[in-house]
Amino acid sequence: MQKHQDERQRVEEYGAQAFDFLRQHKITPTPRHYEIAYAHMSGVNPALSEALALAMKDGAPCDDALLEEIGAQFLHNPESLADTTNDTSAQLQNEMERVSKLIETATNDTSRFGDSMQGVSRNLSANTKPEDLAIVIETIVSASRQMESRSRELEGELQASQEEISELRKRLESARNEAFTDPLTGIANRKAFDEELHKASREAMETGTSFCLLLGDIDHFKRFNDTYGHQTGDQVLKLVAGCMMANVKGRDTAARYGGEEFAVILPKTALRDAQTLANSIREMVQSRELVKRSTGEQLGRITMSIGAAEFRFGEPLGELIERADSCLYAAKDGGRNRVIAETALPEPEAAAG
């Protein structure tokens, strides 16, 4: 309960700071502007904050145009992605209709050629005169050449359509990947996490197997970010994401859950194995020596705290996330740089009857 109260208070504080930022710079308080300002004040998008700080260096003004430019660069715009997807889908549908018409035309051409040959066949007999036979042969050759020419045209048009459809499919896939990928770290974003978590739940219920969830948090990240700057903080987030990807398998999903929090969905994995994998991630993160790229300064090492929980058949997914989060908080409270599985937590007390 205290954890949720702390989280609500933090969100409210960031929200108030975002509105103050908009008011201070006389920026129109639209939902999009608030979203960008909130991302800046909360620090969930260090790259955005760094770019905004550079743009406002030496007292340069911040206005609607600047905020929208920064947001377009560092925050996905759902409307823009939706427009891209809708436009591409419409083009794909139009191309499919065009192919359908081409096939219909080819079928009609073939049918007409067949009718023509049948007509010629009916007109042939043993008594056909040589001069008439020459005309028949000329008719057959002419019709065959026309059919061959039309077939080549059709082949070219179908090839062009195939290439266009392939390109449109690539654009759709690219738009989908963009919508489900964290732009900074390159791993799955929160939207993708939510989708994969529901998918893992359905699969577990259908197959009778379970799955595990890891929630991790970079220890003292805010202090590190404030000390060395957002750009260096970005490199830390990328490092952690890389360590996670180095340890997960193809069926697993590593995601940036939010800010400096990360998650891993582990289908068909027992809690003991999930705990082992979590420790592998933690140890790899801890083993990396950090160096500030711009100066070569040694920054020491960072650590992670991770909580692990196993799905219980039929439970709401919110309860699974809650248990993993409680384990994460226990790891933090226990001294950080450790993994805590739900089996290490005390059982909740039963409500009095």
CSV table of C-alpha atoms in Angstrom, one decimal:
chain,number,residue,atom,x,y,z
A,1,MET,CA,0.0,0.0,0.0
A,2,GLN,CA,2.8,2.4,0.9
A,3,LYS,CA,4.5,1.6,-2.4
A,4,HIS,CA,1.4,2.7,-4.4
A,5,GLN,CA,1.0,5.8,-2.3
A,6,ASP,CA,4.7,6.7,-3.0
A,7,GLU,CA,4.2,6.1,-6.7
A,8,ARG,CA,1.0,8.2,-6.9
A,9,GLN,CA,2.7,11.0,-5.0
A,10,ARG,CA,5.7,10.9,-7.4
A,11,VAL,CA,3.4,11.0,-10.5
A,12,GLU,CA,1.4,13.9,-9.1
A,13,GLU,CA,4.7,15.8,-8.4
A,14,TYR,CA,5.9,15.3,-11.9
A,15,GLY,CA,2.6,16.3,-13.3
A,16,ALA,CA,2.6,19.5,-11.3
A,17,GLN,CA,6.2,20.2,-12.5
A,18,ALA,CA,5.2,19.6,-16.1
A,19,PHE,CA,2.3,22.1,-15.9
A,20,ASP,CA,4.6,24.6,-14.2
A,21,PHE,CA,7.1,24.1,-17.0
A,22,LEU,CA,4.4,24.9,-19.6
A,23,ARG,CA,3.2,27.9,-17.7
A,24,GLN,CA,6.7,29.3,-17.1
A,25,HIS,CA,7.5,29.2,-20.8
A,26,LYS,CA,4.0,30.3,-22.0
A,27,ILE,CA,3.5,27.1,-24.0
A,28,THR,CA,0.0,26.1,-25.0
A,29,PRO,CA,-1.1,23.3,-22.5
A,30,THR,CA,-2.2,20.7,-25.1
A,31,PRO,CA,-2.1,17.0,-24.2
A,32,ARG,CA,0.9,16.5,-26.5
A,33,HIS,CA,2.8,19.4,-24.9
A,34,TYR,CA,2.0,18.0,-21.4
A,35,GLU,CA,3.2,14.6,-22.5
A,36,ILE,CA,6.6,16.0,-23.6
A,37,ALA,CA,6.9,18.2,-20.5
A,38,TYR,CA,6.1,15.3,-18.3
A,39,ALA,CA,8.7,13.1,-20.0
A,40,HIS,CA,11.3,15.9,-19.4
A,41,MET,CA,10.4,16.6,-15.7
A,42,SER,CA,10.2,12.9,-14.7
A,43,GLY,CA,13.4,12.0,-16.4
A,44,VAL,CA,11.9,8.9,-18.1
A,45,ASN,CA,13.4,10.0,-21.5
A,46,PRO,CA,17.0,11.2,-20.8
A,47,ALA,CA,17.7,11.8,-24.4
A,48,LEU,CA,14.7,14.2,-24.7
A,49,SER,CA,15.8,16.0,-21.6
A,50,GLU,CA,19.3,16.4,-22.8
A,51,ALA,CA,18.2,17.7,-26.2
A,52,LEU,CA,15.8,20.2,-24.5
A,53,ALA,CA,18.5,21.4,-22.2
A,54,LEU,CA,20.9,22.0,-25.1
A,55,ALA,CA,18.2,23.9,-27.0
A,56,MET,CA,17.6,26.1,-24.0
A,57,LYS,CA,21.2,26.7,-23.3
A,58,ASP,CA,22.3,30.2,-22.4
A,59,GLY,CA,18.7,31.3,-21.9
A,60,ALA,CA,17.3,30.5,-25.3
A,61,PRO,CA,13.5,30.6,-25.3
A,62,CYS,CA,11.4,27.5,-25.3
A,63,ASP,CA,8.1,27.7,-27.3
A,64,ASP,CA,5.4,25.5,-28.8
A,65,ALA,CA,7.5,24.9,-32.0
A,66,LEU,CA,10.6,23.9,-30.1
A,67,LEU,CA,8.7,21.5,-27.8
A,68,GLU,CA,6.9,19.9,-30.7
A,69,GLU,CA,10.2,19.5,-32.6
A,70,ILE,CA,11.9,17.8,-29.5
A,71,GLY,CA,8.8,15.6,-29.0
A,72,ALA,CA,8.8,14.5,-32.7
A,73,GLN,CA,12.4,13.5,-32.4
A,74,PHE,CA,12.4,11.7,-29.1
A,75,LEU,CA,8.8,10.6,-28.4
A,76,HIS,CA,6.7,8.4,-30.7
A,77,ASN,CA,3.6,10.1,-31.9
A,78,PRO,CA,0.8,7.5,-31.8
A,79,GLU,CA,-1.3,9.5,-34.3
A,80,SER,CA,1.6,9.7,-36.8
A,81,LEU,CA,2.2,5.9,-36.5
A,82,ALA,CA,-1.5,5.3,-36.9
A,83,ASP,CA,-1.6,7.5,-40.0
A,84,THR,CA,1.4,5.6,-41.5
A,85,THR,CA,-0.2,2.3,-40.8
A,86,ASN,CA,-3.6,3.3,-42.2
A,87,ASP,CA,-2.1,4.8,-45.3
A,88,THR,CA,0.1,1.8,-46.0
A,89,SER,CA,-2.8,-0.6,-45.3
A,90,ALA,CA,-5.0,1.3,-47.8
A,91,GLN,CA,-2.2,1.2,-50.4
A,92,LEU,CA,-1.8,-2.5,-49.8
A,93,GLN,CA,-5.6,-3.1,-50.2
A,94,ASN,CA,-5.6,-1.1,-53.5
A,95,GLU,CA,-2.6,-3.1,-54.8
A,96,MET,CA,-4.4,-6.4,-53.9
A,97,GLU,CA,-7.5,-5.2,-55.8
A,98,ARG,CA,-5.3,-4.3,-58.8
A,99,VAL,CA,-3.8,-7.8,-58.8
A,100,SER,CA,-7.3,-9.3,-58.6
A,101,LYS,CA,-8.3,-7.3,-61.7
A,102,LEU,CA,-5.2,-8.4,-63.5
A,103,ILE,CA,-5.9,-12.0,-62.8
A,104,GLU,CA,-9.5,-11.5,-64.0
A,105,THR,CA,-8.3,-9.9,-67.2
A,106,ALA,CA,-5.8,-12.8,-67.8
A,107,THR,CA,-8.6,-15.3,-67.3
A,108,ASN,CA,-10.8,-13.4,-69.8
A,109,ASP,CA,-8.0,-13.3,-72.3
A,110,THR,CA,-7.4,-17.0,-71.9
A,111,SER,CA,-11.1,-17.7,-72.3
A,112,ARG,CA,-11.3,-15.6,-75.5
A,113,PHE,CA,-8.3,-17.4,-76.9
A,114,GLY,CA,-9.8,-20.7,-76.1
A,115,ASP,CA,-13.1,-19.7,-77.8
A,116,SER,CA,-11.2,-18.5,-80.8
A,117,MET,CA,-9.4,-21.8,-81.1
A,118,GLN,CA,-12.6,-23.8,-80.8
A,119,GLY,CA,-14.2,-21.7,-83.6
A,120,VAL,CA,-11.2,-22.4,-85.8
A,121,SER,CA,-11.4,-26.1,-85.0
A,122,ARG,CA,-15.1,-26.2,-85.9
A,123,ASN,CA,-14.4,-24.7,-89.3
A,124,LEU,CA,-11.8,-27.2,-90.2
A,125,SER,CA,-12.7,-30.3,-92.1
A,126,ALA,CA,-11.2,-32.8,-94.5
A,127,ASN,CA,-12.7,-30.8,-97.3
A,128,THR,CA,-11.0,-27.5,-96.3
A,129,LYS,CA,-9.4,-26.0,-99.3
A,130,PRO,CA,-5.6,-25.2,-99.2
A,131,GLU,CA,-6.2,-21.5,-99.6
A,132,ASP,CA,-8.7,-21.6,-96.7
A,133,LEU,CA,-6.3,-23.6,-94.6
A,134,ALA,CA,-3.7,-20.9,-95.0
A,135,ILE,CA,-6.1,-18.3,-93.7
A,136,VAL,CA,-6.9,-20.5,-90.7
A,137,ILE,CA,-3.2,-21.0,-89.9
A,138,GLU,CA,-2.7,-17.2,-90.2
A,139,THR,CA,-5.5,-16.7,-87.7
A,140,ILE,CA,-4.1,-19.1,-85.3
A,141,VAL,CA,-0.6,-17.6,-85.5
A,142,SER,CA,-2.0,-14.1,-85.0
A,143,ALA,CA,-4.1,-15.0,-82.0
A,144,SER,CA,-1.2,-16.9,-80.5
A,145,ARG,CA,1.1,-13.9,-80.9
A,146,GLN,CA,-1.4,-11.6,-79.3
A,147,MET,CA,-1.8,-14.0,-76.4
A,148,GLU,CA,1.9,-14.3,-76.0
A,149,SER,CA,2.3,-10.5,-76.0
A,150,ARG,CA,-0.5,-10.1,-73.5
A,151,SER,CA,1.0,-12.8,-71.3
A,152,ARG,CA,4.3,-10.9,-71.3
A,153,GLU,CA,2.5,-7.7,-70.4
A,154,LEU,CA,0.6,-9.4,-67.6
A,155,GLU,CA,3.8,-11.0,-66.3
A,156,GLY,CA,5.5,-7.6,-66.1
A,157,GLU,CA,2.5,-6.1,-64.3
A,158,LEU,CA,2.2,-8.9,-61.8
A,159,GLN,CA,6.0,-8.7,-61.1
A,160,ALA,CA,5.7,-5.0,-60.4
A,161,SER,CA,2.7,-5.6,-58.1
A,162,GLN,CA,4.5,-8.3,-56.3
A,163,GLU,CA,7.4,-5.9,-55.6
A,164,GLU,CA,5.1,-3.2,-54.5
A,165,ILE,CA,3.2,-5.5,-52.2
A,166,SER,CA,6.5,-6.7,-50.7
A,167,GLU,CA,7.6,-3.1,-50.1
A,168,LEU,CA,4.3,-2.2,-48.5
A,169,ARG,CA,4.5,-5.2,-46.2
A,170,LYS,CA,8.0,-4.1,-45.1
A,171,ARG,CA,6.6,-0.6,-44.3
A,172,LEU,CA,3.8,-2.1,-42.2
A,173,GLU,CA,6.3,-4.3,-40.4
A,174,SER,CA,8.6,-1.3,-39.8
A,175,ALA,CA,5.7,0.8,-38.5
A,176,ARG,CA,4.7,-2.0,-36.1
A,177,ASN,CA,8.3,-2.5,-34.9
A,178,GLU,CA,8.6,1.3,-34.3
A,179,ALA,CA,5.4,1.2,-32.3
A,180,PHE,CA,6.6,-1.6,-30.1
A,181,THR,CA,10.3,-0.7,-29.7
A,182,ASP,CA,11.9,1.6,-27.1
A,183,PRO,CA,13.7,4.2,-29.3
A,184,LEU,CA,16.6,4.6,-26.9
A,185,THR,CA,17.5,1.0,-25.9
A,186,GLY,CA,16.2,-0.8,-29.0
A,187,ILE,CA,14.3,-3.4,-26.9
A,188,ALA,CA,10.6,-3.9,-26.5
A,189,ASN,CA,8.7,-0.9,-25.0
A,190,ARG,CA,5.9,-0.9,-22.4
A,191,LYS,CA,3.2,-1.4,-25.1
A,192,ALA,CA,5.0,-4.5,-26.4
A,193,PHE,CA,5.5,-5.7,-22.8
A,194,ASP,CA,1.7,-5.5,-22.2
A,195,GLU,CA,0.9,-7.4,-25.4
A,196,GLU,CA,3.5,-10.2,-24.7
A,197,LEU,CA,2.4,-10.6,-21.1
A,198,HIS,CA,-1.2,-11.2,-22.2
A,199,LYS,CA,0.1,-13.6,-24.9
A,200,ALA,CA,2.2,-15.5,-22.3
A,201,SER,CA,-0.9,-15.7,-20.0
A,202,ARG,CA,-3.0,-17.2,-22.8
A,203,GLU,CA,-0.4,-19.7,-23.8
A,204,ALA,CA,0.1,-20.8,-20.2
A,205,MET,CA,-3.7,-21.3,-19.7
A,206,GLU,CA,-3.9,-23.3,-23.0
A,207,THR,CA,-0.9,-25.5,-22.5
A,208,GLY,CA,-0.9,-26.0,-18.8
A,209,THR,CA,2.6,-24.5,-18.4
A,210,SER,CA,3.5,-21.5,-16.4
A,211,PHE,CA,5.8,-18.5,-17.0
A,212,CYS,CA,7.8,-16.1,-14.9
A,213,LEU,CA,8.1,-12.3,-14.8
A,214,LEU,CA,11.3,-10.4,-13.8
A,215,LEU,CA,11.1,-6.7,-12.8
A,216,GLY,CA,14.5,-4.9,-12.4
A,217,ASP,CA,15.6,-1.5,-11.5
A,218,ILE,CA,19.0,0.2,-11.8
A,219,ASP,CA,20.2,1.1,-8.3
A,220,HIS,CA,20.7,4.8,-7.6
A,221,PHE,CA,20.1,5.7,-11.3
A,222,LYS,CA,18.7,9.1,-10.6
A,223,ARG,CA,21.8,10.1,-8.5
A,224,PHE,CA,24.0,8.7,-11.3
A,225,ASN,CA,22.0,10.6,-13.9
A,226,ASP,CA,22.2,13.9,-12.0
A,227,THR,CA,25.9,13.5,-11.4
A,228,TYR,CA,27.1,12.6,-14.9
A,229,GLY,CA,24.3,13.9,-17.1
A,230,HIS,CA,21.5,12.5,-19.2
A,231,GLN,CA,23.8,11.5,-22.1
A,232,THR,CA,25.8,9.2,-19.9
A,233,GLY,CA,22.6,8.0,-18.3
A,234,ASP,CA,21.4,7.0,-21.7
A,235,GLN,CA,24.6,4.9,-22.2
A,236,VAL,CA,23.8,3.1,-18.9
A,237,LEU,CA,20.3,2.3,-20.0
A,238,LYS,CA,21.6,0.9,-23.3
A,239,LEU,CA,24.2,-1.1,-21.4
A,240,VAL,CA,21.6,-2.7,-19.2
A,241,ALA,CA,19.4,-3.5,-22.2
A,242,GLY,CA,22.3,-5.1,-23.9
A,243,CYS,CA,23.0,-7.3,-20.8
A,244,MET,CA,19.4,-8.4,-20.8
A,245,MET,CA,19.4,-9.3,-24.5
A,246,ALA,CA,22.6,-11.3,-24.1
A,247,ASN,CA,20.9,-13.5,-21.5
A,248,VAL,CA,17.4,-14.1,-22.9
A,249,LYS,CA,16.3,-16.7,-25.4
A,250,GLY,CA,14.4,-16.2,-28.6
A,251,ARG,CA,11.0,-16.9,-27.0
A,252,ASP,CA,11.6,-14.5,-24.1
A,253,THR,CA,10.8,-10.8,-24.1
A,254,ALA,CA,13.1,-8.2,-22.6
A,255,ALA,CA,11.4,-4.8,-22.3
A,256,ARG,CA,12.0,-1.3,-20.9
A,257,TYR,CA,9.2,-1.1,-18.4
A,258,GLY,CA,9.6,2.6,-17.7
A,259,GLY,CA,12.4,5.0,-16.8
A,260,GLU,CA,15.2,2.9,-15.3
A,261,GLU,CA,12.9,-0.1,-14.8
A,262,PHE,CA,13.2,-3.2,-17.0
A,263,ALA,CA,11.2,-6.4,-17.3
A,264,VAL,CA,11.7,-9.9,-18.7
A,265,ILE,CA,8.8,-12.3,-19.6
A,266,LEU,CA,10.0,-15.9,-19.5
A,267,PRO,CA,7.5,-18.4,-21.0
A,268,LYS,CA,7.7,-22.0,-19.9
A,269,THR,CA,10.2,-21.2,-17.2
A,270,ALA,CA,10.2,-22.3,-13.6
A,271,LEU,CA,10.8,-19.8,-10.8
A,272,ARG,CA,14.2,-21.3,-9.9
A,273,ASP,CA,15.4,-21.0,-13.5
A,274,ALA,CA,14.0,-17.4,-13.7
A,275,GLN,CA,16.0,-16.6,-10.6
A,276,THR,CA,19.2,-18.0,-12.1
A,277,LEU,CA,18.7,-16.0,-15.3
A,278,ALA,CA,18.0,-12.8,-13.2
A,279,ASN,CA,21.3,-13.3,-11.4
A,280,SER,CA,23.1,-13.8,-14.7
A,281,ILE,CA,21.8,-10.4,-15.8
A,282,ARG,CA,22.6,-8.8,-12.5
A,283,GLU,CA,26.2,-10.1,-12.5
A,284,MET,CA,26.8,-9.1,-16.1
A,285,VAL,CA,25.6,-5.5,-15.4
A,286,GLN,CA,27.8,-5.3,-12.3
A,287,SER,CA,30.9,-6.6,-14.2
A,288,ARG,CA,30.8,-3.7,-16.7
A,289,GLU,CA,33.2,-0.9,-16.0
A,290,LEU,CA,31.7,2.5,-17.0
A,291,VAL,CA,33.7,5.0,-18.9
A,292,LYS,CA,32.5,8.5,-19.9
A,293,ARG,CA,32.9,8.6,-23.7
A,294,SER,CA,33.5,12.4,-24.0
A,295,THR,CA,36.3,12.5,-21.4
A,296,GLY,CA,37.5,8.9,-20.8
A,297,GLU,CA,36.7,9.4,-17.1
A,298,GLN,CA,36.2,6.1,-15.1
A,299,LEU,CA,32.7,6.2,-13.6
A,300,GLY,CA,32.9,2.9,-11.7
A,301,ARG,CA,30.1,0.3,-11.9
A,302,ILE,CA,26.4,0.2,-11.6
A,303,THR,CA,24.2,-2.5,-10.1
A,304,MET,CA,20.6,-3.8,-10.5
A,305,SER,CA,18.0,-5.1,-8.1
A,306,ILE,CA,15.5,-7.7,-9.6
A,307,GLY,CA,12.3,-9.3,-8.4
A,308,ALA,CA,11.0,-12.6,-9.7
A,309,ALA,CA,7.5,-14.0,-9.6
A,310,GLU,CA,5.7,-16.9,-11.3
A,311,PHE,CA,2.3,-16.8,-12.9
A,312,ARG,CA,-0.6,-18.5,-11.1
A,313,PHE,CA,-3.3,-20.0,-13.3
A,314,GLY,CA,-6.3,-17.8,-13.6
A,315,GLU,CA,-5.0,-14.8,-11.7
A,316,PRO,CA,-5.3,-11.2,-13.0
A,317,LEU,CA,-2.0,-10.2,-14.6
A,318,GLY,CA,-2.0,-7.1,-12.3
A,319,GLU,CA,-1.4,-9.5,-9.4
A,320,LEU,CA,1.6,-11.1,-11.0
A,321,ILE,CA,3.1,-7.7,-11.7
A,322,GLU,CA,2.3,-6.7,-8.1
A,323,ARG,CA,4.2,-9.7,-6.7
A,324,ALA,CA,7.2,-9.1,-9.0
A,325,ASP,CA,7.2,-5.5,-7.9
A,326,SER,CA,7.0,-6.4,-4.2
A,327,CYS,CA,10.1,-8.7,-4.8
A,328,LEU,CA,11.9,-5.8,-6.5
A,329,TYR,CA,11.1,-3.5,-3.5
A,330,ALA,CA,12.3,-6.3,-1.1
A,331,ALA,CA,15.6,-6.5,-3.1
A,332,LYS,CA,16.0,-2.7,-2.8
A,333,ASP,CA,15.2,-2.7,0.9
A,334,GLY,CA,17.5,-5.6,1.5
A,335,GLY,CA,20.6,-3.7,0.3
A,336,ARG,CA,20.2,-3.6,-3.5
A,337,ASN,CA,22.3,-5.5,-6.1
A,338,ARG,CA,20.4,-8.7,-5.5
A,339,VAL,CA,17.6,-10.9,-6.8
A,340,ILE,CA,14.6,-11.7,-4.7
A,341,ALA,CA,12.1,-14.4,-5.7
A,342,GLU,CA,8.5,-14.5,-4.3
A,343,THR,CA,9.3,-17.6,-2.4
A,344,ALA,CA,11.6,-15.5,-0.2
A,345,LEU,CA,8.7,-13.2,0.8
A,346,PRO,CA,6.5,-13.8,3.8
A,347,GLU,CA,3.0,-15.1,3.0
A,348,PRO,CA,0.4,-12.4,3.3
A,349,GLU,CA,-1.7,-12.6,6.4
A,350,ALA,CA,-5.2,-14.0,5.9
A,351,ALA,CA,-8.0,-11.5,6.5
A,352,ALA,CA,-9.9,-11.9,9.8
A,353,GLY,CA,-13.2,-13.6,9.4
